[in-house]
Amino acid sequence: MEESLLSTPSGTRDLLPDEVARWQFVEKEARQLFARYSFREIRTPIFESTELFARGIGVDTDIVGKEMYTFLDQSGKSLTLRPENTAPVVRAYAQHAMYRGAGVTKLFYIGPMFRHEKKQKGRWRQFSQIGVEVLGSDHPAIEAEVIEMILYFLETLKIRCQLLVNSVGCNQCRPHYVDLLRHELSKQIPRLCEDCRRRMEANPLRVLDCKVESCQPVIDQLPTITDHLCEECRSHFDRFKGYLEALGIPYRIVPRLVRGLDYYVRTAFEIVSDELGSQNALVGGGRYDGLSEILGGPPAKGFGFAMGVDRLVMLLPEELSPRWTWKPDIFLAYLGEAAFDRAFAIARTLRHDGWSSHLEFDGGSLKSQLRLANRLQARHVLIIGEEELAKGKYQLKRLDDSRQWDFNLDELRDYLKSQAAQQ
Ligand code: HAM
């Protein structure tokens, strides 16, 4: 069926002002907290070359294989709306030689991502992520520090969740494990779903991600990657867990957790919430040493995460959900056309002075304007009628205690300034 022009494309939605207030609150909290951990914001383009994602995320992943919004531009170049932002941030890090700065580079981003996924509760085709990337070190303490930051962030938002961790090994140990997995899976082909039969050949790790019911007993019997780590990966994982423990952070090791993107090495993690339903992952992240090299950049270590803002806002408790509470400092009520012209000019002056001012263009009677002023919970009403116009003095009424004054414009501005000083 053809979609109506008056509805958003499937998997997308409008955020109306009340909802935007909740988003802005969450984004402001994140910006303030991340700054305390010395993260700085980066903004990369909404679209990038298709090749960046194909190489970065991996051609055998669901994201690259099935979910990207890809198009040719006027010059025939293949571009893709970003399905995630780690590859673009690593691209920017290499492009601008950010590694030349002192120490590690700590970046965060907030913005929309695009994936053509099946619609489901908590799953959108345009969704927003708040993410961070730490580039330039493979110290396991960075991983614990970043995880501590998000958990603290979620705690301040009163969101209950659980940390799941794993190590997915490295280019030394993982190929052996993948061979073993393929070997084990080849004995179980009749019990695998069609997708897993394909995955078994192309990318057996992805089988561990499979959600199909009938595959679960097979997956439960497979060897785990944590039993097949090389010495370096094992030690890295032990140190990482040690730092989590030192910070008093509870975690659960989930050997099946391999994440849906190919760039991960060693530490991988997710933060999940039971309250989200089947799409229970609120945060996903991990280490991606080597991604820069895959993209043709210099050697660079990296670790980061992204958090789904759509899902986060779903979990925000009511007491932390701000409403759009715009209350004008001054409501200008007028009577007649000449008074309207004066009110129109005064509103501008007051706004430039820093006062929120409301003027109703088709105001109707004075009575109906005053009713609206009350409904908007204006702090003051400035009444401009014929008499006021002639005298150049306007009646200012404070709505909370009904006190009123006759002021010319300069007196009004002085009064408002003195009110601000008292606050
Ligand atoms: P990801 O696990 O694909 O990781 O996505 C991270 C989070 O984005 C998910 O946990 C979820 O909350 C949200 N998300 C993903 N897809 C959707 C969707 N269709 N609708 C709503 N929310 C969604 C990444 O994107 C990696 N770049 C994370 C990362 C950063 N790894 C290292 N650095």
CSV table of C-alpha atoms and ligand atoms in Angstrom, one decimal, residues 11 13 57 63 67 83-87 109 113-118 120-134 259-261 263-264 269-271 276 279-288 302-312, ligand 1:
chain,number,residue,atom,x,y,z
A,11,GLY,CA,10.6,3.1,10.8
A,13,ARG,CA,8.9,9.3,13.4
A,57,ILE,CA,32.0,-3.1,9.7
A,63,ILE,CA,24.4,-4.3,8.7
A,67,GLU,CA,20.5,-2.9,6.2
A,83,PRO,CA,24.5,3.0,10.0
A,84,GLU,CA,27.0,3.6,12.9
A,85,ASN,CA,29.7,6.1,13.7
A,86,THR,CA,32.8,4.3,14.8
A,87,ALA,CA,34.2,3.8,11.3
A,109,TYR,CA,29.1,12.2,19.3
A,113,MET,CA,22.1,6.6,12.4
A,114,PHE,CA,20.2,4.7,9.7
A,115,ARG,CA,19.6,0.9,9.3
A,116,HIS,CA,16.9,-0.7,7.2
A,117,GLU,CA,15.9,-3.2,9.9
A,118,LYS,CA,12.6,-4.9,10.6
A,120,GLN,CA,9.9,-3.7,16.2
A,121,LYS,CA,9.5,-2.1,19.6
A,122,GLY,CA,12.6,0.0,20.3
A,123,ARG,CA,13.9,-0.6,16.8
A,124,TRP,CA,13.9,2.3,14.2
A,125,ARG,CA,15.2,2.8,10.8
A,126,GLN,CA,16.4,6.3,11.8
A,127,PHE,CA,17.6,6.2,15.4
A,128,SER,CA,20.0,8.2,17.5
A,129,GLN,CA,23.1,7.2,19.3
A,130,ILE,CA,25.3,8.9,21.9
A,131,GLY,CA,28.7,7.3,21.5
A,132,VAL,CA,32.3,7.7,22.6
A,133,GLU,CA,35.5,6.6,21.1
A,134,VAL,CA,38.9,6.6,22.9
A,259,ARG,CA,28.5,-8.2,18.6
A,260,GLY,CA,27.2,-7.7,15.1
A,261,LEU,CA,30.2,-5.8,13.7
A,263,TYR,CA,35.9,-4.8,13.8
A,264,TYR,CA,35.9,-5.9,17.4
A,269,PHE,CA,30.4,-5.6,26.0
A,270,GLU,CA,26.7,-4.7,26.1
A,271,ILE,CA,24.5,-3.1,28.7
A,276,LEU,CA,13.2,-3.0,26.9
A,279,GLN,CA,15.5,-5.4,21.7
A,280,ASN,CA,17.1,-5.2,25.2
A,281,ALA,CA,20.5,-3.8,24.3
A,282,LEU,CA,20.8,-0.2,25.4
A,283,VAL,CA,24.6,0.1,24.9
A,284,GLY,CA,27.0,-1.8,22.8
A,285,GLY,CA,30.7,-1.4,22.4
A,286,GLY,CA,34.2,-2.8,22.6
A,287,ARG,CA,37.8,-2.6,21.4
A,288,TYR,CA,38.6,-2.2,17.8
A,302,GLY,CA,40.5,2.1,19.9
A,303,PHE,CA,37.8,1.4,22.3
A,304,GLY,CA,34.3,2.8,22.5
A,305,PHE,CA,30.5,2.3,22.8
A,306,ALA,CA,27.3,3.7,21.5
A,307,MET,CA,24.0,4.0,23.4
A,308,GLY,CA,20.6,4.1,21.7
A,309,VAL,CA,18.9,7.3,22.7
A,310,ASP,CA,15.5,6.2,21.5
A,311,ARG,CA,15.7,3.2,23.9
A,312,LEU,CA,17.2,5.4,26.7
B,1,HAM,P1,25.5,-1.3,18.0
B,1,HAM,O1,25.4,-2.4,19.0
B,1,HAM,O2,25.2,-1.7,16.5
B,1,HAM,O3,27.0,-0.7,18.1
B,1,HAM,O4,24.5,-0.1,18.4
B,1,HAM,C1,24.6,0.5,19.7
B,1,HAM,C2,23.3,0.8,20.2
B,1,HAM,O5,22.5,1.5,19.3
B,1,HAM,C3,22.4,-0.5,20.5
B,1,HAM,O6,22.7,-1.0,21.7
B,1,HAM,C4,21.0,0.2,20.5
B,1,HAM,O7,20.7,0.8,21.8
B,1,HAM,C5,21.1,1.3,19.5
B,1,HAM,N1,20.5,0.8,18.2
B,1,HAM,C6,21.1,0.0,17.2
B,1,HAM,N2,20.3,-0.2,16.2
B,1,HAM,C7,19.1,0.4,16.5
B,1,HAM,C8,17.8,0.6,15.9
B,1,HAM,N3,17.6,0.0,14.7
B,1,HAM,N4,16.8,1.3,16.6
B,1,HAM,C9,17.1,1.8,17.8
B,1,HAM,N5,18.3,1.7,18.4
B,1,HAM,C10,19.3,1.0,17.8
B,1,HAM,C11,27.5,0.3,17.3
B,1,HAM,O8,26.8,1.0,16.6
B,1,HAM,C12,28.9,0.5,17.5
B,1,HAM,N6,29.4,1.6,16.6
B,1,HAM,C13,29.2,0.9,18.9
B,1,HAM,C14,30.7,1.1,19.2
B,1,HAM,C15,31.3,2.4,19.4
B,1,HAM,N7,31.6,0.2,19.3
B,1,HAM,C16,32.8,0.8,19.5
B,1,HAM,N8,32.6,2.1,19.5
